PDB file of N, CA and C in Angstrom:
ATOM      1  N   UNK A1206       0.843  -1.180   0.000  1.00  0.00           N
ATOM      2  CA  UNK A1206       0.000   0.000   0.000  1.00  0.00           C
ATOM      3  C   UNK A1206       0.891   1.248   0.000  1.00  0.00           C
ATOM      4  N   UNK A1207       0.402   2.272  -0.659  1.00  0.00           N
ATOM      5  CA  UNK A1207       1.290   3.088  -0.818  1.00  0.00           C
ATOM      6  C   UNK A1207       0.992   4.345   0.481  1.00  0.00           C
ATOM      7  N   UNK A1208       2.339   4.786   0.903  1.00  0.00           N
ATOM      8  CA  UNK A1208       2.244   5.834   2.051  1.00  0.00           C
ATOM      9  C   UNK A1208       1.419   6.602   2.139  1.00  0.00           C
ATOM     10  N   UNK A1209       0.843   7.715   3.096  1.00  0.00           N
ATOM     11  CA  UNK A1209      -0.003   8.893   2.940  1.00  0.00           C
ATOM     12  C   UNK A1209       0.926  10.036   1.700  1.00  0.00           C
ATOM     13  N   UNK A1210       1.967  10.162   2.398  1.00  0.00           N
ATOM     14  CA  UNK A1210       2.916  11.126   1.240  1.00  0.00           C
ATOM     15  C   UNK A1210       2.913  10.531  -0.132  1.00  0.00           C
ATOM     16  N   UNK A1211       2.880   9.780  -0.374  1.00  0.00           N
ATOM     17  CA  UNK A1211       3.008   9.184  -2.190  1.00  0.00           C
ATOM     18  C   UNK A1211       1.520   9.531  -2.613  1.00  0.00           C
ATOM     19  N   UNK A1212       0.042   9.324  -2.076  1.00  0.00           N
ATOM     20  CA  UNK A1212      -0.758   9.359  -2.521  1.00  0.00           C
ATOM     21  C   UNK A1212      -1.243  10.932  -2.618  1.00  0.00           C
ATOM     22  N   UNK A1213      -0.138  11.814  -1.596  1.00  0.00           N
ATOM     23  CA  UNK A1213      -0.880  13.083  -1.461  1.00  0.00           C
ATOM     24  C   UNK A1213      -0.041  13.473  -2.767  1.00  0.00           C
ATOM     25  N   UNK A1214       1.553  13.297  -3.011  1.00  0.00           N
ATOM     26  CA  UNK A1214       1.855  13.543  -4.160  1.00  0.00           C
ATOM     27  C   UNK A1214       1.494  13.014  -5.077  1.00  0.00           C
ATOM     28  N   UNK A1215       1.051  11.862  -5.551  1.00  0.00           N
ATOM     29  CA  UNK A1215       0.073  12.082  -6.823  1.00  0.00           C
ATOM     30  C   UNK A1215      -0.822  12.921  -7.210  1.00  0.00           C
ATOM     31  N   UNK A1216      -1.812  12.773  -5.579  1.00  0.00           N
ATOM     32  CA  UNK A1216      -2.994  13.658  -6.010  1.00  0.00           C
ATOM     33  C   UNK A1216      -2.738  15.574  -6.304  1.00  0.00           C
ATOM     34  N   UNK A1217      -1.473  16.009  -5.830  1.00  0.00           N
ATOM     35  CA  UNK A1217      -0.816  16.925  -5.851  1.00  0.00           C
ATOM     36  C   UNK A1217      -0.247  17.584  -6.992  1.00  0.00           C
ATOM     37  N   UNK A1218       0.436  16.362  -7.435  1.00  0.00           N
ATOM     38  CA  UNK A1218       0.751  16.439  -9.531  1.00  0.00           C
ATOM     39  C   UNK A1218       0.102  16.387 -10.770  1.00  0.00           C
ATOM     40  N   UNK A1219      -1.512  15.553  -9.990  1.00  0.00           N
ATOM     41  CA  UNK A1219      -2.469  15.408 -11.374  1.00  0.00           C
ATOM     42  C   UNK A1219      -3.038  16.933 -11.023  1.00  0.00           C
ATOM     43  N   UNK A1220      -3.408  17.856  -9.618  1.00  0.00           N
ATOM     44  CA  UNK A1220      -3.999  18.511  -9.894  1.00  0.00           C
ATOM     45  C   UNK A1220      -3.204  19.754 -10.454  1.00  0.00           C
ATOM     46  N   UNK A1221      -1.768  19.587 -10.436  1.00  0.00           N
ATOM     47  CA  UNK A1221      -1.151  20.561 -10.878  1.00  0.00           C
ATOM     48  C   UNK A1221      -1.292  20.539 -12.453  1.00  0.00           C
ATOM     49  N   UNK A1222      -0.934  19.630 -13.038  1.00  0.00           N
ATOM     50  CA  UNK A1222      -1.205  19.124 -14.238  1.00  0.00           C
ATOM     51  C   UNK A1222      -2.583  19.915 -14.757  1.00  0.00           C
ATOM     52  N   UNK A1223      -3.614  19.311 -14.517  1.00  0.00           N
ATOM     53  CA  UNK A1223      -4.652  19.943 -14.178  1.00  0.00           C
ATOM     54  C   UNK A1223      -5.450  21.648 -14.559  1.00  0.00           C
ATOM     55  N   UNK A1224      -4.916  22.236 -13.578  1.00  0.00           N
ATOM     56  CA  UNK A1224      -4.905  23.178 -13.641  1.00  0.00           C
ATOM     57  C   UNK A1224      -3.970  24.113 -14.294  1.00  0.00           C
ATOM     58  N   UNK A1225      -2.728  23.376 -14.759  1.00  0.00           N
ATOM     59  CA  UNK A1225      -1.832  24.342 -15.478  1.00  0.00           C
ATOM     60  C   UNK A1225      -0.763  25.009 -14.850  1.00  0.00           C
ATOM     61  N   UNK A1226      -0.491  24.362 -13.308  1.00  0.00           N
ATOM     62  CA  UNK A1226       0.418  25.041 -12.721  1.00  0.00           C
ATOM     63  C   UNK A1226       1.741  25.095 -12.888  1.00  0.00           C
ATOM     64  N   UNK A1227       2.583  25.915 -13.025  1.00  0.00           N
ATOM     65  CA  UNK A1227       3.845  25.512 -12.717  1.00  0.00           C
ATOM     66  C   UNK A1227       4.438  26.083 -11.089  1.00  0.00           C
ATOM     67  N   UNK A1228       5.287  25.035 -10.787  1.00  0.00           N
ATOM     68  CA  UNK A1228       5.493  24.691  -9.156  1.00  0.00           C
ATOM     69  C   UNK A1228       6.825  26.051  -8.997  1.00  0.00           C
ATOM     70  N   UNK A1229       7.334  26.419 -10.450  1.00  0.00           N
ATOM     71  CA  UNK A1229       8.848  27.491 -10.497  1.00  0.00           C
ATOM     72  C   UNK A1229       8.540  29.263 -10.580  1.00  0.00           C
ATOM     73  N   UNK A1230       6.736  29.018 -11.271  1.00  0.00           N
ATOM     74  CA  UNK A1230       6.801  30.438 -11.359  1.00  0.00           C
ATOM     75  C   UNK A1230       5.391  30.431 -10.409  1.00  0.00           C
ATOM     76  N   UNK A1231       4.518  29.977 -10.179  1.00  0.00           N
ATOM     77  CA  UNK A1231       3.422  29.970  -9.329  1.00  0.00           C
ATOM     78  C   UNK A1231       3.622  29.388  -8.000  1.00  0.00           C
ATOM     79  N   UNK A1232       4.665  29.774  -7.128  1.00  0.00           N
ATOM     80  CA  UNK A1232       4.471  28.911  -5.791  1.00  0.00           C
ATOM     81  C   UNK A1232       3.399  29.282  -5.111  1.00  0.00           C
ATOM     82  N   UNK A1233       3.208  30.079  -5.112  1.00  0.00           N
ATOM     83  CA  UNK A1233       1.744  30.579  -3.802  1.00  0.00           C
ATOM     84  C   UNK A1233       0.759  29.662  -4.405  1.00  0.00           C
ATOM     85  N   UNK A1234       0.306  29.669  -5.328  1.00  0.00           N
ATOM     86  CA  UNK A1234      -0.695  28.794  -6.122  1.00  0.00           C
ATOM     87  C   UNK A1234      -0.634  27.248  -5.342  1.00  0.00           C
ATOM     88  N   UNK A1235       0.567  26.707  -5.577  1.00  0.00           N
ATOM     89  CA  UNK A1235       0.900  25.579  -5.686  1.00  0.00           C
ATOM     90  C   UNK A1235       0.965  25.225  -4.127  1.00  0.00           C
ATOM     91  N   UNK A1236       1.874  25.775  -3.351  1.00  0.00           N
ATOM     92  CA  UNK A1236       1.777  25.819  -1.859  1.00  0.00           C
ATOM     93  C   UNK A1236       0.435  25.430  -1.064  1.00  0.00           C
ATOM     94  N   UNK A1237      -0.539  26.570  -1.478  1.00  0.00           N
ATOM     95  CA  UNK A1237      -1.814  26.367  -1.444  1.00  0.00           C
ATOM     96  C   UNK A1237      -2.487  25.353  -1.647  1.00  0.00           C
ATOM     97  N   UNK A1238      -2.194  25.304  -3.018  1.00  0.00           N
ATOM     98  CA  UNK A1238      -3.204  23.670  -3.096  1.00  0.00           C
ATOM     99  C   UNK A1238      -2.401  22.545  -2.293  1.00  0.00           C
ATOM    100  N   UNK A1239      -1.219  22.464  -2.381  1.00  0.00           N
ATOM    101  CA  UNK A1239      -0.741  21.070  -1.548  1.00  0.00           C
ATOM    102  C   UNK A1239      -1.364  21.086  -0.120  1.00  0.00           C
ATOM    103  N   UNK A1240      -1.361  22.295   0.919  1.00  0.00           N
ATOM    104  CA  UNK A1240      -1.585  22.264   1.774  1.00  0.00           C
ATOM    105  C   UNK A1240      -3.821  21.954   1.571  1.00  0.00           C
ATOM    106  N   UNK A1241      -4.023  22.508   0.830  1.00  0.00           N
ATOM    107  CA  UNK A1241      -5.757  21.982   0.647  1.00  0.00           C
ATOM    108  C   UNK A1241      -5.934  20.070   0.670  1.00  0.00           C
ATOM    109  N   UNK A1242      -5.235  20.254  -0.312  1.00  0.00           N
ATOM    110  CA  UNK A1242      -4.557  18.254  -0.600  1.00  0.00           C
ATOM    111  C   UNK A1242      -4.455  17.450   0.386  1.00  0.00           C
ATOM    112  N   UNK A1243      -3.375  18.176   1.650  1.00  0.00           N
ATOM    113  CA  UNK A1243      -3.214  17.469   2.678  1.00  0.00           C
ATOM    114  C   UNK A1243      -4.307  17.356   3.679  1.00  0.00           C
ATOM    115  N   UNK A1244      -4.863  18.726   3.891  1.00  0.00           N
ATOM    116  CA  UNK A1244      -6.120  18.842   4.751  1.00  0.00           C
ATOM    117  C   UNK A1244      -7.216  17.582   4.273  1.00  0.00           C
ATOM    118  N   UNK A1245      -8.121  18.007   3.093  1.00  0.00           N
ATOM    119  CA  UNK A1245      -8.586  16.950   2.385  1.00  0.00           C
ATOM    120  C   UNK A1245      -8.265  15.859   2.800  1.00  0.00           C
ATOM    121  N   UNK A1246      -7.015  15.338   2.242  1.00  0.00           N
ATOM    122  CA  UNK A1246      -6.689  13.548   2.781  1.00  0.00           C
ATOM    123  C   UNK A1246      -6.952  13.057   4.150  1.00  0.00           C
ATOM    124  N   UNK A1247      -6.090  14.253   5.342  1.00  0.00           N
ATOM    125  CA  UNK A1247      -6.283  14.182   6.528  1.00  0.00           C
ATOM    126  C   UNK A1247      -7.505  14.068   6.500  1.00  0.00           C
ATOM    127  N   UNK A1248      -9.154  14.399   6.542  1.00  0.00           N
ATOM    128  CA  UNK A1248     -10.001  14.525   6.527  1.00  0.00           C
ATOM    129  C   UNK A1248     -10.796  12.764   6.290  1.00  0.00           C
ATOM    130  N   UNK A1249     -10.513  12.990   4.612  1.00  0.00           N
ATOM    131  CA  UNK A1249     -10.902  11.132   4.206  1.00  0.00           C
ATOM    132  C   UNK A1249     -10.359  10.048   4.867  1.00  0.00           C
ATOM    133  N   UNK A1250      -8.855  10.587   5.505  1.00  0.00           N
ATOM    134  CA  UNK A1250      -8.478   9.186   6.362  1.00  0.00           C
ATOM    135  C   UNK A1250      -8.885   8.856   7.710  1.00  0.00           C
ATOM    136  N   UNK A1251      -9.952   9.233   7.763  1.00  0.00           N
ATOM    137  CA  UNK A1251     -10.478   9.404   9.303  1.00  0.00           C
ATOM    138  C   UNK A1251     -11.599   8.461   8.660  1.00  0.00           C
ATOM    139  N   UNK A1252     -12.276   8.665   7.730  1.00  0.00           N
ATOM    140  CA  UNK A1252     -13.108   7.398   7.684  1.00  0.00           C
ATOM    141  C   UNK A1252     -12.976   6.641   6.355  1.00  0.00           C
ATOM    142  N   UNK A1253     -11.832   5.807   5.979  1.00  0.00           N
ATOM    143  CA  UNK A1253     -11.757   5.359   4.973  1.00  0.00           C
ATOM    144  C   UNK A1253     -10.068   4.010   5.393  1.00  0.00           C
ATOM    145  N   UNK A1254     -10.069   3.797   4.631  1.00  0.00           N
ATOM    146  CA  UNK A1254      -8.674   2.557   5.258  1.00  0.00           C
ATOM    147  C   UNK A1254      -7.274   3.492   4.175  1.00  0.00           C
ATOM    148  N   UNK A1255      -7.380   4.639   4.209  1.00  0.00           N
ATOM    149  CA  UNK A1255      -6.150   5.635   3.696  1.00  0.00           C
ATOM    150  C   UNK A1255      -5.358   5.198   4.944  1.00  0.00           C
ATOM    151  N   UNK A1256      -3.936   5.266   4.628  1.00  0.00           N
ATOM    152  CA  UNK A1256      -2.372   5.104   5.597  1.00  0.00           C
ATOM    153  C   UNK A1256      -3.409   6.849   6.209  1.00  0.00           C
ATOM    154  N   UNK A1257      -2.731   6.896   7.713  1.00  0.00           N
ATOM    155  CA  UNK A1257      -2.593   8.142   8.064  1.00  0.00           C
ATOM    156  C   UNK A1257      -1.580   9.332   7.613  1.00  0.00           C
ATOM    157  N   UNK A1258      -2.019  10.015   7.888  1.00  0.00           N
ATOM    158  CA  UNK A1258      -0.880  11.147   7.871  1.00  0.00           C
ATOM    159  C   UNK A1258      -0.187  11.394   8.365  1.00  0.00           C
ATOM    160  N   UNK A1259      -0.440  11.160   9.785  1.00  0.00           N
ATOM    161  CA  UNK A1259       1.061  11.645  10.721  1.00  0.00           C
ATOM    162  C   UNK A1259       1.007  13.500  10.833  1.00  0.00           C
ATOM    163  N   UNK A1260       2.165  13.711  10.843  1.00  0.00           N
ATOM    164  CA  UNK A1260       3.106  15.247  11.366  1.00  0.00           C
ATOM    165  C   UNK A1260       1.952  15.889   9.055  1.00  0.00           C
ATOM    166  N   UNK A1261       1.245  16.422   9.383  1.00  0.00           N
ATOM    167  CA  UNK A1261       0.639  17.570   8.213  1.00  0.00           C
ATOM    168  C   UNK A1261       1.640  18.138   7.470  1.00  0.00           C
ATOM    169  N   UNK A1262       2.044  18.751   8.580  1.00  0.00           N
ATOM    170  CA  UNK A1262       3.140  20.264   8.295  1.00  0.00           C
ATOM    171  C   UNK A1262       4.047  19.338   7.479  1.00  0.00           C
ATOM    172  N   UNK A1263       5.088  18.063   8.144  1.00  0.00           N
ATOM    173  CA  UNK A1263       5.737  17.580   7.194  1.00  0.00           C
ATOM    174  C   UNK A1263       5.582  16.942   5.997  1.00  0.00           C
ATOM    175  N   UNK A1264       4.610  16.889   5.790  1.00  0.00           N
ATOM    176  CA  UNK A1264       4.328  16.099   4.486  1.00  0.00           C
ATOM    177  C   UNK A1264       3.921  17.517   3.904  1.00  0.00           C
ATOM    178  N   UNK A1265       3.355  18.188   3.397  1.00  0.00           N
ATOM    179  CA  UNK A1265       3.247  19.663   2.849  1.00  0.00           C
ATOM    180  C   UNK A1265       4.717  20.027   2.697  1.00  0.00           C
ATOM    181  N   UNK A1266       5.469  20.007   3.843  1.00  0.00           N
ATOM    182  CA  UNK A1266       7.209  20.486   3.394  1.00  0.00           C
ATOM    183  C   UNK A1266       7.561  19.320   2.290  1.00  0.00           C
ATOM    184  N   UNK A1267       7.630  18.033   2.113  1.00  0.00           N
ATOM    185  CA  UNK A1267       8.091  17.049   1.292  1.00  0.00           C
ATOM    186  C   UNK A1267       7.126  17.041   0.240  1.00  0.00           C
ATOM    187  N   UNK A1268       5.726  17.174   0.491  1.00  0.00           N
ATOM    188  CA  UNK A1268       5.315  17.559  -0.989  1.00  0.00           C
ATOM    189  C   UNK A1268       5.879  18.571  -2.141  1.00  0.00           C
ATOM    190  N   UNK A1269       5.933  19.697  -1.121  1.00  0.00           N
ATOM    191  CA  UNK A1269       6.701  20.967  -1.758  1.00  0.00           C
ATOM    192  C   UNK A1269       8.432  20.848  -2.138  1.00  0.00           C
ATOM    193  N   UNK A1270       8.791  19.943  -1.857  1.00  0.00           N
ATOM    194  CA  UNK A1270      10.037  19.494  -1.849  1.00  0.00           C
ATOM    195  C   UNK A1270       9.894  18.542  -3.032  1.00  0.00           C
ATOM    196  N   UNK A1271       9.388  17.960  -2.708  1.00  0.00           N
ATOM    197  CA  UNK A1271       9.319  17.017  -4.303  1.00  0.00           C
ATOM    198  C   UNK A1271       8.693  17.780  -5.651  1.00  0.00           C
ATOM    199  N   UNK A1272       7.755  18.414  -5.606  1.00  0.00           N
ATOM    200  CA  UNK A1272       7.130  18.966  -6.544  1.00  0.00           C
ATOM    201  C   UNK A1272       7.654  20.266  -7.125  1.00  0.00           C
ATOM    202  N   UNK A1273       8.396  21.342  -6.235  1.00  0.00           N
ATOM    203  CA  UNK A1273       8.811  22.195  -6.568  1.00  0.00           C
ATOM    204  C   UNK A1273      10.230  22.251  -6.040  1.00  0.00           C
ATOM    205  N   UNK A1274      10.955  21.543  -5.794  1.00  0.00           N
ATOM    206  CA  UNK A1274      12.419  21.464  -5.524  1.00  0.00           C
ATOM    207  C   UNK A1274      12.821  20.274  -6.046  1.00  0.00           C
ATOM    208  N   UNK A1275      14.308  20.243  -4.973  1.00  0.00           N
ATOM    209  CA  UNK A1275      14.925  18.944  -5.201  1.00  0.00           C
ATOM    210  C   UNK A1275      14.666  17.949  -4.761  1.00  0.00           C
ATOM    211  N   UNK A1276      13.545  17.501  -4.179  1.00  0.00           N
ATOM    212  CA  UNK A1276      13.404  16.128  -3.536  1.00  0.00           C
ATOM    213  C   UNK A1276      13.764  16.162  -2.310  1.00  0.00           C
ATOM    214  N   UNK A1277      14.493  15.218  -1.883  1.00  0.00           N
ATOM    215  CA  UNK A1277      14.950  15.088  -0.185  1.00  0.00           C
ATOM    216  C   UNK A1277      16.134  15.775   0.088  1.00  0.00           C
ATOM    217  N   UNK A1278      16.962  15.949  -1.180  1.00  0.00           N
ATOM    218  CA  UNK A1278      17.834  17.119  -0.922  1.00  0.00           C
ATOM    219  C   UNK A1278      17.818  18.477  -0.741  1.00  0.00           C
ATOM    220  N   UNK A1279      16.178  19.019  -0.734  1.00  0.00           N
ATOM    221  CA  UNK A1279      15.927  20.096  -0.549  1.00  0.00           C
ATOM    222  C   UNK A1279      16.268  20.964   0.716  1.00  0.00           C
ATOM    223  N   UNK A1280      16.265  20.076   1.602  1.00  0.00           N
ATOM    224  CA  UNK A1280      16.308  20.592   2.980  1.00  0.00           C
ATOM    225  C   UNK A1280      17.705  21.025   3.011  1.00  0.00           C
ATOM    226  N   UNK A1281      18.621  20.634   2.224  1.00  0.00           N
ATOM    227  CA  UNK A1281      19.621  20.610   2.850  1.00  0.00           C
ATOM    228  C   UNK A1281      20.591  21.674   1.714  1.00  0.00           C
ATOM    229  N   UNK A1282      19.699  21.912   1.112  1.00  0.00           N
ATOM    230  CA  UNK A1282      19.772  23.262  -0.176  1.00  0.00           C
ATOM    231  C   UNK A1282      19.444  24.567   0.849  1.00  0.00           C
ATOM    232  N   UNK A1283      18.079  24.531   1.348  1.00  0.00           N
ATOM    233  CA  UNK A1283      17.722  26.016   2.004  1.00  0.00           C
ATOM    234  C   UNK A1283      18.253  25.654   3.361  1.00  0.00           C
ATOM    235  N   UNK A1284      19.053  25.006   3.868  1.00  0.00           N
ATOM    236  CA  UNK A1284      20.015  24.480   5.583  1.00  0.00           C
ATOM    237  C   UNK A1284      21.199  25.910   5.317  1.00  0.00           C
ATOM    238  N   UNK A1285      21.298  26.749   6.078  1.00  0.00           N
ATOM    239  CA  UNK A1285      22.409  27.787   5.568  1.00  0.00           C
ATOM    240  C   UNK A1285      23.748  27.462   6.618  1.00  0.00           C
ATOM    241  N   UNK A1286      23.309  26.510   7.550  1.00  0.00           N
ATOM    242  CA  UNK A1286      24.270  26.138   7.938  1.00  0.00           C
ATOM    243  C   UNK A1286      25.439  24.519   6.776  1.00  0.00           C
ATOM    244  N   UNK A1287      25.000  24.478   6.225  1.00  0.00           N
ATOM    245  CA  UNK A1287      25.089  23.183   4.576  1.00  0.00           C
ATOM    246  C   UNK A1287      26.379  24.115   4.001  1.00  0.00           C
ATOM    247  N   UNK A1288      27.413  23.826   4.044  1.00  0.00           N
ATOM    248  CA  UNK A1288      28.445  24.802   3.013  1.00  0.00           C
ATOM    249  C   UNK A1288      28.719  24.012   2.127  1.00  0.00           C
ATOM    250  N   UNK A1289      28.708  22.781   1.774  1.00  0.00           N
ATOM    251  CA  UNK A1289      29.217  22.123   0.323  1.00  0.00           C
ATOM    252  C   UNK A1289      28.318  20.594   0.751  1.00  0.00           C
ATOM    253  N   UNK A1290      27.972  20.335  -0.456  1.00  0.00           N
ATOM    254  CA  UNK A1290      27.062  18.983  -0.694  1.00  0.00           C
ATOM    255  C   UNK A1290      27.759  18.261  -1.853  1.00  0.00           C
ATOM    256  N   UNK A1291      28.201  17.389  -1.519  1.00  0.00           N
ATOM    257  CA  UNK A1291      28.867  16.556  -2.751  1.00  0.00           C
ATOM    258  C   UNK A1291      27.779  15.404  -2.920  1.00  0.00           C
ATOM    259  N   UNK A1292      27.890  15.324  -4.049  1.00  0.00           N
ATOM    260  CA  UNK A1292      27.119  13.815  -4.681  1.00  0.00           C
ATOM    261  C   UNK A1292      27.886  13.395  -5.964  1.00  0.00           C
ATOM    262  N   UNK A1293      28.702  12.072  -5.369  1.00  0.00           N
ATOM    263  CA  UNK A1293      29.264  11.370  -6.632  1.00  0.00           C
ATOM    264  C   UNK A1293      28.020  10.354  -7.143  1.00  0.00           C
ATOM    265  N   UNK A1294      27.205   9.992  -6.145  1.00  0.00           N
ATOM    266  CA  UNK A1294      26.332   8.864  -6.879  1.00  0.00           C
ATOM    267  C   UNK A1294      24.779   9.334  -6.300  1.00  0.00           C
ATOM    268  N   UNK A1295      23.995   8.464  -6.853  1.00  0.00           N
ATOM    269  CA  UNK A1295      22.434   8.748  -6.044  1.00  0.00           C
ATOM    270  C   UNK A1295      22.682   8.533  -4.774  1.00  0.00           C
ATOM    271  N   UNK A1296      23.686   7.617  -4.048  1.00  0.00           N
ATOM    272  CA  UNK A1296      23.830   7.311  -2.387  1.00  0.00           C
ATOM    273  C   UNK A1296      24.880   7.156  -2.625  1.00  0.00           C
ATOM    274  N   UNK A1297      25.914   7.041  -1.627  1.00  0.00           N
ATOM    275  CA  UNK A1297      25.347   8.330   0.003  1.00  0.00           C
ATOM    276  C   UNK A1297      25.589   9.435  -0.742  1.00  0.00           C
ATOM    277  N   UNK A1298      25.212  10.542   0.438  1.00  0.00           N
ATOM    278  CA  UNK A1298      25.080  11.937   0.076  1.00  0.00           C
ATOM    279  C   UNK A1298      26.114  12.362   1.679  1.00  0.00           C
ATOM    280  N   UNK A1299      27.403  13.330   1.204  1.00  0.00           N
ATOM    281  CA  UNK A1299      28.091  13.849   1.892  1.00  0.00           C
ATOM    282  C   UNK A1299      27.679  15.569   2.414  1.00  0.00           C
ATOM    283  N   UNK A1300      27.802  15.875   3.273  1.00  0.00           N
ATOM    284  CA  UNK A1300      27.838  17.329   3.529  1.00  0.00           C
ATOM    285  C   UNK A1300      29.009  18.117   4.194  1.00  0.00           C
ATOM    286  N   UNK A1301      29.531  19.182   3.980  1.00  0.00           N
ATOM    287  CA  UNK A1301      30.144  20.021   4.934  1.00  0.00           C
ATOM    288  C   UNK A1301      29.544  20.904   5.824  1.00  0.00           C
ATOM    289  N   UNK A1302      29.214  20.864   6.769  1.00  0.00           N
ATOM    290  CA  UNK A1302      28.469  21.806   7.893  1.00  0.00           C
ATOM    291  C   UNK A1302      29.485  21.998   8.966  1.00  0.00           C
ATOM    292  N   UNK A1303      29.568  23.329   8.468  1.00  0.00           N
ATOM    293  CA  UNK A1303      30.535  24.098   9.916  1.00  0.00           C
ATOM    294  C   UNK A1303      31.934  23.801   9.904  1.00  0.00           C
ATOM    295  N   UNK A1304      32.354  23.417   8.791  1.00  0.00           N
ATOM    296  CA  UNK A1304      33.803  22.664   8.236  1.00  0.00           C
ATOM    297  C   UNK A1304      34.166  21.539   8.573  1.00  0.00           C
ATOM    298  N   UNK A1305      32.823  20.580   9.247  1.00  0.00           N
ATOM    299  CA  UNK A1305      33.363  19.438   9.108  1.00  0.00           C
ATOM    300  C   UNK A1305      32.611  18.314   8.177  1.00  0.00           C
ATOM    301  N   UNK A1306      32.735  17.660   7.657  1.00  0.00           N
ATOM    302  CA  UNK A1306      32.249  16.671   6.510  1.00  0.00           C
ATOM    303  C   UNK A1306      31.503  15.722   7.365  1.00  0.00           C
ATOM    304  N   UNK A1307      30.034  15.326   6.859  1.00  0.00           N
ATOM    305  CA  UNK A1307      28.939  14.512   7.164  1.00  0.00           C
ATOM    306  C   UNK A1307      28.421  13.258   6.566  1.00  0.00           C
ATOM    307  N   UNK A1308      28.793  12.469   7.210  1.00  0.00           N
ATOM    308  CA  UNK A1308      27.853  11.002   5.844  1.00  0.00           C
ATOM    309  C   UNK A1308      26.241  11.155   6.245  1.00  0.00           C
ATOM    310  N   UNK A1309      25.903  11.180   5.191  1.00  0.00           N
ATOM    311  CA  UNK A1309      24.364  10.916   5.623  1.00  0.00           C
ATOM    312  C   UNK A1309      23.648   9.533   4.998  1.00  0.00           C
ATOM    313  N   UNK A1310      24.293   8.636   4.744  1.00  0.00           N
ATOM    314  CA  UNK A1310      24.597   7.224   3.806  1.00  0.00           C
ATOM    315  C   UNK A1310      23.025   7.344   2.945  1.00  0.00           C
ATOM    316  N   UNK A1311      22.697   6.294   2.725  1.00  0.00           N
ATOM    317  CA  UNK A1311      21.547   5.891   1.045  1.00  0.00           C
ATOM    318  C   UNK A1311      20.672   6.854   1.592  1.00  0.00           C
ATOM    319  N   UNK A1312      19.584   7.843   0.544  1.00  0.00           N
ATOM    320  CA  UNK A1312      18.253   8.328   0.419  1.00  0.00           C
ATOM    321  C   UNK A1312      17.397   7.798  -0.483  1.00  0.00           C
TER     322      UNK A1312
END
């Protein structure tokens, strides 16, 4: 079965699709609806066999992260404490924070 976050991002991308949004020049638009999306779901999974939601707020940040950023590396794009991010492969993912180097192994 697929997570609460996978189903809110689908339902998140068809309606962007949809409506014509783009996630680079319309964020308020887009912000908006994800957070409507999540409410909504939260809502149906109270009486329906939907995965829960959990933490709202975070899934709205990872929606918006997937849809209009980089994915799971997003966080660590707007982190201003983050001074260099190396990626030789899809995994692991290294960081420099505060001059010292971080494994953060597979995403």
């Amino acid at each position: 079965m697929a997570s609460a976050l996978d189903v809110v991002d689908g339902e998140v991308r068809e309606l962007i699709r949809r409506r014509g949004l783009d996630p680079f020049t319309d964020p308020g638009p887009v912000r908006m609806l994800v957070r409507d999306v999540v409410a909504d779901y939260s809502e149906r999974s109270l009486t329906s066999a939907l995965p829960p939601i959990g933490d709202a707020e975070a899934v709205v940040r990872d929606v918006l992260d997937r849809v209009a950023g980089f994915g799971p590396f997003q966080r660590y794009l707007d982190d201003p404490e983050i001074e260099e991010i190396w990626v030789n492969e899809l995994t692991p993912l290294n960081l420099q924070i505060s001059g010292s180097i971080v494994f953060l192994g597979p995403h």
